[in-house]
DNA sequence: AGAATTTTAGACAGGAGCGTCCAAGACTAG
DNA sequence: CTAGTCTTGGACGCTCCTGTCTAAAATTCT
């Protein structure tokens, strides 16, 4: 069934025939109809399955806040690295790309992503930044906005280094590419400097 | 011909019938064949035309560096606002979305965007940041990387405030939405604080 | 007005994909 | 071994779209 996702990502929903996915799987076309009855149902099932898996991966990446207040730069570097690793995970990258390409034609897909994946991860992130700020490690007056900046920087860095986001599916970059690591550290550095206490207030 | 772009964006290339675009234009289906001969050719012509127009819009947005060294925060706020205005321009938004949805199936589209639009704008941005740094207004050791951060912040802000980028096409947000303006100023503020001289070195 | 060019509507063949049906084969269970 | 279930490959009807063709209508040019 990962094969179906792969095909939907590579060719899009409209251009992917059930014969294609049958050829890519050990079952035949009729078996697919027996199980799902419908191309649309198959598609939604594929989305649903990988959505759950992706949520699990993202949860693991973002739910590691230590009990003791960490050094913000060290901790945020680790966090950024875990988020990046999730973004570059083949399944996540494929799912994001698929939601991106089919989302405009299927608004409920975007909504599913937002409700089931983005929202919980988002609030976890906001909570962590709020804790860092509350502990005095960072000067943040609006954790939600700061989370937006953090995600924009991490996401943008990965985006800019992977050919507009499509690269990750076809040529997954090495996680330990030193250029990627340096870019990520630089982005986190900017974030930490910009929210360091002792600066002008973070407006 | 703007109608053709609209349709391709809304329905995607595969699901857009030539009858659809004929119905949306004052000409008939056969006239389209007479002029373009082919659906693929029509598509590429539409892309090409709007690509040129978008480049022009983006050039105007980014080529306004004053002769006298400006205050970085004030200037970058104006620059960010102009870039955002371009991103939210219906034509640009539609084109970006179209390249996003059809790019994975048409790698040359992504390449066209990068070569003809992104590359020149990118180098203009890098040059401006380098000038700000050279004048001592900011402490930037790698203008290209800083440009990446700036674009990531501006782009990410717009992205996060417009429903994952699809919102802009169907419900263009008001340019003078105070929330958008505040978010943009906040992002630029982070950038300027992070690259302010007198801080730790910008690594 | 008259001639030439373009546009139009409709019809048409060709091809492709979805969803269904069916009969033969494989696999499982008792 | 036998009965029942599931899978398979093939064929089929149906719909839709592309690209072509043709004769009539409209437009432009002289």
Coordinates of C-alpha atoms (C1' of nucleotides) in Angstrom, one line a residue:
Chain A
X1 CA 0.0 0.0 0.0
X2 CA 3.0 2.2 0.3
X3 CA 3.2 1.6 -3.4
X4 CA -0.1 3.3 -4.0
X5 CA 1.0 6.4 -2.1
X6 CA 4.2 6.5 -4.2
X7 CA 2.2 6.4 -7.4
X8 CA -0.4 9.0 -6.3
X9 CA 2.5 11.3 -5.3
X10 CA 4.5 10.7 -8.5
X11 CA 1.6 11.0 -11.0
X12 CA -1.2 12.7 -9.1
X13 CA -4.6 11.3 -8.4
X14 CA -6.1 11.9 -11.9
X15 CA -3.3 10.4 -13.8
X16 CA -2.9 7.3 -11.7
X17 CA -4.8 4.3 -13.0
X18 CA -5.9 1.4 -10.9
X19 CA -3.9 -0.7 -13.4
X20 CA -0.8 1.2 -12.4
X21 CA -1.3 0.5 -8.7
X22 CA -2.2 -3.1 -9.4
X23 CA 1.0 -3.5 -11.4
X24 CA 3.0 -2.0 -8.5
X25 CA 1.4 -4.3 -5.9
X26 CA 1.2 -8.1 -5.6
X27 CA -2.5 -8.1 -6.0
X28 CA -4.7 -7.7 -9.1
X29 CA -6.9 -4.9 -10.2
X30 CA -10.1 -6.7 -9.2
X31 CA -8.9 -7.5 -5.7
X32 CA -8.5 -3.7 -5.2
X33 CA -12.1 -3.2 -6.2
X34 CA -13.1 -6.1 -3.9
X35 CA -11.4 -4.4 -1.0
X36 CA -12.1 -0.7 -1.6
X37 CA -14.8 -0.8 -4.2
X38 CA -13.8 2.6 -5.5
X39 CA -10.8 4.6 -6.6
X40 CA -11.8 7.5 -4.4
X41 CA -12.1 5.2 -1.4
X42 CA -8.7 3.7 -2.1
X43 CA -7.2 7.1 -2.2
X44 CA -8.8 8.3 1.0
X45 CA -7.8 5.1 2.7
X46 CA -4.2 5.5 1.6
X47 CA -4.2 9.1 2.9
X48 CA -5.8 8.1 6.2
X49 CA -3.3 5.4 6.9
X50 CA -0.2 7.5 6.2
X51 CA -1.7 10.4 8.0
X52 CA -1.9 8.4 11.2
X53 CA 1.7 7.1 10.7
X54 CA 2.9 10.6 10.1
X55 CA 1.3 12.0 13.2
X56 CA 3.0 9.3 15.2
X57 CA 6.4 10.2 13.7
X58 CA 5.9 13.9 14.3
X59 CA 4.8 13.3 17.9
X60 CA 7.9 11.4 18.6
X61 CA 10.0 14.2 17.1
X62 CA 8.4 17.0 19.1
X63 CA 7.6 15.4 22.5
X64 CA 11.0 15.2 24.1
X65 CA 11.1 18.2 26.4
X66 CA 13.4 17.5 29.3
X67 CA 12.4 18.0 32.8
X68 CA 15.3 20.3 33.5
X69 CA 15.4 23.6 31.7
X70 CA 17.9 23.1 28.8
X71 CA 20.2 25.5 27.1
X72 CA 17.9 26.9 24.4
X73 CA 20.3 26.8 21.5
X74 CA 21.3 23.3 22.2
X75 CA 17.8 22.1 22.7
X76 CA 16.3 23.9 19.8
X77 CA 19.0 22.6 17.5
X78 CA 18.1 19.1 18.6
X79 CA 14.4 19.9 18.1
X80 CA 15.0 21.4 14.7
X81 CA 17.0 18.4 13.7
X82 CA 14.2 16.0 14.7
X83 CA 11.6 18.1 12.9
X84 CA 13.8 18.2 9.8
X85 CA 14.3 14.4 10.0
X86 CA 10.6 14.0 10.0
X87 CA 10.1 16.3 7.1
X88 CA 12.7 14.3 5.1
X89 CA 11.2 11.0 6.1
X90 CA 10.1 9.5 2.8
X91 CA 6.6 8.9 4.0
X92 CA 6.1 12.4 5.4
X93 CA 7.7 14.0 2.4
X94 CA 5.4 12.0 0.1
X95 CA 2.3 12.7 2.1
X96 CA 3.0 16.5 2.4
X97 CA 3.6 16.6 -1.4
X98 CA 0.4 14.7 -2.0
X99 CA -1.7 17.0 0.2
X100 CA -0.1 19.9 -1.5
X101 CA -0.9 18.8 -5.0
X102 CA -4.4 17.3 -4.3
X103 CA -5.3 19.7 -1.6
X104 CA -6.6 22.5 -3.8
X105 CA -9.0 20.0 -5.4
X106 CA -9.9 18.3 -2.2
X107 CA -10.2 20.9 0.6
X108 CA -11.1 18.2 3.1
X109 CA -7.6 16.8 2.7
X110 CA -6.0 20.0 3.9
X111 CA -8.4 20.1 6.7
X112 CA -7.6 16.6 7.8
X113 CA -3.9 17.4 7.9
X114 CA -4.5 20.5 9.9
X115 CA -6.8 18.9 12.4
X116 CA -5.1 15.6 12.9
X117 CA -1.5 16.5 12.4
X118 CA -0.7 20.1 12.4
X119 CA -2.8 21.3 15.3
X120 CA -1.5 18.9 18.0
X121 CA 2.1 19.3 16.9
X122 CA 1.7 23.1 16.8
X123 CA 0.3 23.3 20.3
X124 CA 3.1 21.1 21.6
X125 CA 5.6 23.4 20.0
X126 CA 4.0 26.5 21.4
X127 CA 4.0 24.9 24.9
X128 CA 7.7 24.1 24.7
X129 CA 8.6 27.7 23.7
X130 CA 6.4 29.0 26.4
X131 CA 8.2 26.9 28.9
X132 CA 11.6 28.1 27.6
X133 CA 10.4 31.6 28.0
X134 CA 8.9 31.1 31.4
X135 CA 12.2 29.7 32.6
X136 CA 13.9 32.8 31.5
X137 CA 16.0 31.1 28.8
X138 CA 14.3 33.1 26.0
X139 CA 12.5 36.4 25.9
X140 CA 9.2 35.5 24.2
X141 CA 6.0 37.5 24.7
X142 CA 3.9 35.6 22.1
X143 CA 4.8 31.9 22.0
X144 CA 2.4 31.2 19.1
X145 CA 4.1 33.8 17.0
X146 CA 7.5 32.6 18.0
X147 CA 6.5 29.0 17.1
X148 CA 5.5 30.4 13.7
X149 CA 8.9 31.9 13.2
X150 CA 10.7 28.7 14.3
X151 CA 8.7 26.6 12.0
X152 CA 9.1 29.1 9.2
X153 CA 12.9 29.0 9.6
X154 CA 13.2 25.2 9.9
X155 CA 10.7 24.5 7.2
X156 CA 12.2 27.2 4.9
X157 CA 15.7 25.9 5.4
X158 CA 14.7 22.4 4.4
X159 CA 12.6 23.7 1.5
X160 CA 15.4 25.9 0.1
X161 CA 17.9 23.1 0.3
X162 CA 15.8 20.4 -1.3
X163 CA 14.6 21.9 -4.6
X164 CA 11.3 23.3 -3.6
X165 CA 10.3 20.3 -1.7
X166 CA 10.0 17.8 -4.5
X167 CA 13.6 16.8 -4.2
X168 CA 13.0 14.9 -1.0
X169 CA 10.7 12.3 -2.6
X170 CA 12.9 11.5 -5.5
X171 CA 16.4 12.0 -4.1
X172 CA 16.1 12.0 -0.3
X173 CA 19.1 14.0 0.9
X174 CA 21.3 12.5 3.5
X175 CA 20.3 13.4 7.0
X176 CA 24.0 13.9 7.8
X177 CA 24.7 16.2 4.9
X178 CA 27.0 18.8 6.6
X179 CA 25.5 21.6 4.5
X180 CA 22.0 20.8 5.7
X181 CA 23.2 20.6 9.3
X182 CA 25.1 23.9 9.0
X183 CA 22.0 25.6 7.4
X184 CA 19.8 24.3 10.2
X185 CA 22.2 25.5 12.9
X186 CA 22.4 28.9 11.3
X187 CA 18.6 29.2 11.2
X188 CA 18.3 28.2 14.9
X189 CA 21.1 30.6 15.7
X190 CA 19.2 33.4 14.2
X191 CA 16.1 32.4 16.1
X192 CA 17.9 32.2 19.5
X193 CA 19.8 35.5 18.9
X194 CA 16.5 37.2 18.0
X195 CA 14.8 35.9 21.1
X196 CA 17.7 36.1 23.5
X197 CA 17.0 37.8 26.8
X198 CA 18.7 41.1 27.4
X199 CA 17.9 42.3 23.9
X200 CA 15.3 44.9 23.0
X201 CA 11.9 43.4 23.8
X202 CA 10.6 40.9 21.3
X203 CA 7.7 42.7 19.7
Chain B
X1 CA -6.1 33.6 -21.3
X2 CA -6.1 34.5 -17.7
X3 CA -9.2 32.2 -17.6
X4 CA -7.1 29.3 -18.8
X5 CA -4.6 29.8 -15.9
X6 CA -7.5 30.0 -13.5
X7 CA -8.9 26.7 -14.7
X8 CA -5.6 24.9 -14.7
X9 CA -5.0 26.1 -11.1
X10 CA -8.4 25.1 -9.9
X11 CA -8.7 21.8 -11.6
X12 CA -5.2 20.8 -12.4
X13 CA -3.8 20.0 -15.9
X14 CA -5.2 16.5 -16.2
X15 CA -8.7 17.4 -15.1
X16 CA -9.1 20.5 -17.2
X17 CA -10.9 19.9 -20.5
X18 CA -10.3 22.1 -23.5
X19 CA -14.0 22.4 -23.6
X20 CA -13.8 23.9 -20.1
X21 CA -11.4 26.6 -21.2
X22 CA -13.4 27.2 -24.4
X23 CA -16.5 27.8 -22.2
X24 CA -14.5 30.2 -20.0
X25 CA -13.2 32.2 -23.0
X26 CA -14.9 34.1 -25.8
X27 CA -13.5 31.6 -28.4
X28 CA -14.5 28.1 -29.3
X29 CA -12.6 24.9 -28.8
X30 CA -11.5 24.6 -32.4
X31 CA -10.0 28.1 -32.4
X32 CA -7.8 27.0 -29.5
X33 CA -6.6 24.1 -31.6
X34 CA -6.0 26.5 -34.5
X35 CA -3.8 28.7 -32.4
X36 CA -2.0 26.2 -30.2
X37 CA -2.5 22.9 -31.9
X38 CA -2.2 21.0 -28.7
X39 CA -3.3 21.0 -25.1
X40 CA 0.3 20.7 -23.9
X41 CA 1.3 23.7 -26.0
X42 CA -1.5 25.7 -24.6
X43 CA -0.5 24.9 -21.1
X44 CA 3.1 25.8 -21.6
X45 CA 2.1 29.0 -23.4
X46 CA 0.0 30.0 -20.4
X47 CA 2.8 29.2 -18.0
X48 CA 5.3 31.1 -20.1
X49 CA 3.1 34.2 -20.4
X50 CA 2.3 34.5 -16.7
X51 CA 5.9 33.6 -15.8
X52 CA 7.1 36.7 -17.6
X53 CA 4.5 38.9 -16.0
X54 CA 5.3 37.5 -12.5
X55 CA 9.0 38.1 -13.0
X56 CA 8.2 41.7 -13.8
X57 CA 6.1 42.1 -10.7
X58 CA 8.7 40.6 -8.5
X59 CA 11.4 42.7 -10.0
X60 CA 9.4 45.9 -9.2
X61 CA 8.9 44.6 -5.7
X62 CA 12.6 44.0 -5.0
X63 CA 14.5 46.6 -7.0
X64 CA 14.0 49.7 -4.8
X65 CA 17.2 50.0 -2.9
X66 CA 17.7 53.6 -2.0
X67 CA 21.0 55.3 -2.7
X68 CA 21.4 56.3 0.9
X69 CA 21.9 53.6 3.5
X70 CA 18.4 53.1 5.1
X71 CA 17.5 52.1 8.6
X72 CA 17.5 48.3 8.2
X73 CA 14.2 47.6 10.1
X74 CA 12.3 50.3 8.3
X75 CA 13.7 49.3 4.9
X76 CA 13.3 45.5 5.4
X77 CA 9.7 46.1 6.6
X78 CA 8.9 47.8 3.3
X79 CA 10.7 45.2 1.4
X80 CA 8.9 42.4 3.2
X81 CA 5.6 44.1 2.6
X82 CA 6.3 44.4 -1.2
X83 CA 7.3 40.8 -1.4
X84 CA 4.2 39.8 0.5
X85 CA 2.1 41.9 -1.8
X86 CA 3.6 40.1 -4.8
X87 CA 3.0 36.7 -3.2
X88 CA -0.6 37.6 -2.6
X89 CA -1.1 39.0 -6.1
X90 CA -3.7 36.8 -7.7
X91 CA -1.6 36.0 -10.7
X92 CA 1.5 35.2 -8.7
X93 CA -0.4 33.1 -6.2
X94 CA -2.1 31.2 -9.0
X95 CA 1.2 30.6 -10.8
X96 CA 3.0 29.5 -7.7
X97 CA 0.2 27.1 -6.9
X98 CA 0.2 25.7 -10.4
X99 CA 3.9 25.1 -10.5
X100 CA 3.5 23.5 -7.1
X101 CA 0.8 21.1 -8.2
X102 CA 2.1 20.3 -11.7
X103 CA 5.8 20.7 -11.0
X104 CA 6.3 17.1 -9.7
X105 CA 4.9 15.8 -12.9
X106 CA 6.8 18.4 -15.0
X107 CA 10.3 19.0 -13.7
X108 CA 11.0 21.5 -16.4
X109 CA 8.3 23.8 -15.0
X110 CA 10.1 24.0 -11.7
X111 CA 13.4 24.6 -13.5
X112 CA 11.8 27.4 -15.5
X113 CA 10.6 29.1 -12.4
X114 CA 14.0 28.8 -10.8
X115 CA 16.0 30.0 -13.8
X116 CA 13.7 32.8 -14.9
X117 CA 12.2 34.1 -11.7
X118 CA 13.8 32.8 -8.5
X119 CA 17.4 33.2 -9.5
X120 CA 17.4 36.9 -10.5
X121 CA 15.2 37.9 -7.6
X122 CA 17.4 35.9 -5.2
X123 CA 20.6 37.5 -6.3
X124 CA 19.0 40.9 -6.0
X125 CA 18.0 40.1 -2.4
X126 CA 21.5 38.8 -1.6
X127 CA 23.0 42.0 -3.0
X128 CA 20.8 44.2 -0.9
X129 CA 21.6 42.4 2.3
X130 CA 25.2 42.5 1.5
X131 CA 25.0 46.3 1.0
X132 CA 23.2 46.6 4.4
X133 CA 26.0 44.6 6.0
X134 CA 28.7 46.4 4.2
X135 CA 27.3 49.7 5.4
X136 CA 27.4 48.4 9.0
X137 CA 23.6 48.4 9.5
X138 CA 23.6 44.7 10.0
X139 CA 26.1 42.1 11.0
X140 CA 25.9 39.5 8.2
X141 CA 28.8 37.2 7.3
X142 CA 26.9 35.1 4.7
X143 CA 24.4 37.2 2.8
X144 CA 23.1 34.3 0.8
X145 CA 22.2 32.4 4.0
X146 CA 20.7 35.6 5.5
X147 CA 18.6 36.0 2.4
X148 CA 17.4 32.4 2.9
X149 CA 16.4 33.3 6.4
X150 CA 14.6 36.5 5.3
X151 CA 12.7 34.7 2.6
X152 CA 11.8 31.8 4.9
X153 CA 10.4 34.2 7.5
X154 CA 8.4 36.3 5.1
X155 CA 7.3 33.4 3.0
X156 CA 6.5 31.3 6.1
X157 CA 4.5 34.2 7.6
X158 CA 2.3 34.5 4.6
X159 CA 2.0 30.8 4.3
X160 CA 0.9 30.3 7.9
X161 CA -1.6 33.1 7.7
X162 CA -3.3 32.0 4.4
X163 CA -4.3 28.4 4.9
X164 CA -1.3 26.6 3.5
X165 CA -1.0 28.8 0.4
X166 CA -4.2 27.8 -1.3
X167 CA -6.2 30.4 0.5
X168 CA -4.7 33.2 -1.5
X169 CA -6.2 32.0 -4.8
X170 CA -9.7 31.5 -3.6
X171 CA -10.0 34.1 -0.9
X172 CA -7.3 36.7 -1.4
X173 CA -6.7 38.2 2.1
X174 CA -6.8 41.9 2.3
X175 CA -3.3 43.4 2.0
X176 CA -4.1 45.8 4.8
X177 CA -5.3 43.1 7.2
X178 CA -3.7 44.4 10.4
X179 CA -3.0 40.8 11.6
X180 CA -1.0 40.2 8.5
X181 CA 0.9 43.4 8.9
X182 CA 1.7 42.7 12.5
X183 CA 2.9 39.2 11.7
X184 CA 5.1 40.5 9.0
X185 CA 6.6 43.2 11.3
X186 CA 7.2 40.6 14.0
X187 CA 9.1 38.4 11.5
X188 CA 11.2 41.3 10.3
X189 CA 11.8 42.3 13.8
X190 CA 13.2 38.9 14.6
X191 CA 15.4 39.0 11.6
X192 CA 16.8 42.4 12.4
X193 CA 17.4 41.6 16.1
X194 CA 19.1 38.4 15.1
X195 CA 21.4 40.2 12.7
X196 CA 21.9 43.4 14.7
X197 CA 25.5 44.5 15.1
X198 CA 26.9 44.4 18.6
X199 CA 25.5 40.9 19.2
X200 CA 27.4 37.7 19.2
X201 CA 28.8 37.1 15.7
X202 CA 26.2 35.9 13.2
X203 CA 27.3 32.3 12.6
Chain C
dA1 C1' -20.6 44.4 -52.4
dG2 C1' -17.7 40.6 -53.1
dA3 C1' -13.7 37.7 -52.0
dA4 C1' -10.8 35.7 -48.7
dT5 C1' -9.8 34.4 -44.2
dT6 C1' -11.2 33.1 -39.8
dT7 C1' -14.4 31.2 -36.5
dT8 C1' -18.0 28.2 -35.2
dA9 C1' -20.9 24.1 -34.2
dG10 C1' -21.4 19.6 -34.7
dA11 C1' -20.0 15.1 -35.8
dC12 C1' -16.5 11.7 -35.8
dA13 C1' -12.8 8.2 -34.8
dG14 C1' -9.5 6.7 -31.6
dG15 C1' -7.9 5.8 -27.2
dA16 C1' -8.1 5.5 -22.3
dG17 C1' -9.9 4.5 -17.8
dC18 C1' -13.6 3.1 -14.5
dG19 C1' -16.4 -0.2 -12.8
dT20 C1' -18.8 -4.8 -13.6
dC21 C1' -19.2 -9.5 -14.8
dC22 C1' -17.7 -14.2 -15.3
dA23 C1' -15.5 -18.5 -15.5
dA24 C1' -11.3 -20.7 -14.3
dG25 C1' -7.9 -21.3 -11.0
dA26 C1' -5.8 -21.2 -6.2
dC27 C1' -6.0 -21.5 -1.5
dT28 C1' -8.1 -22.8 3.0
dA29 C1' -10.9 -25.6 6.2
dG30 C1' -13.1 -29.4 7.7
Chain D
dC1 C1' -10.7 -35.3 -0.7
dT2 C1' -14.3 -31.9 -0.9
dA3 C1' -16.7 -27.7 -0.2
dG4 C1' -16.4 -23.0 0.3
dT5 C1' -14.1 -18.7 -0.2
dC6 C1' -10.9 -15.6 -2.4
dT7 C1' -8.1 -14.2 -6.3
dT8 C1' -7.2 -13.9 -11.1
dG9 C1' -7.1 -12.6 -16.0
dG10 C1' -9.9 -11.4 -19.6
dA11 C1' -13.6 -9.2 -21.7
dC12 C1' -17.2 -5.9 -21.8
dG13 C1' -20.1 -1.5 -21.6
dC14 C1' -19.9 3.0 -20.6
dT15 C1' -18.3 7.5 -20.3
dC16 C1' -15.1 11.0 -21.2
dC17 C1' -11.4 13.6 -23.7
dT18 C1' -8.4 14.5 -27.5
dG19 C1' -7.6 15.8 -32.0
dT20 C1' -9.5 16.0 -36.8
dC21 C1' -12.8 17.1 -40.3
dT22 C1' -16.4 19.6 -42.7
dA23 C1' -19.8 22.8 -44.0
dA24 C1' -22.0 26.9 -42.5
dA25 C1' -21.6 31.4 -40.5
dA26 C1' -19.2 35.5 -39.3
dT27 C1' -15.6 38.7 -39.9
dT28 C1' -12.2 41.2 -42.3
dC29 C1' -10.1 43.1 -46.4
dT30 C1' -10.3 45.2 -50.9

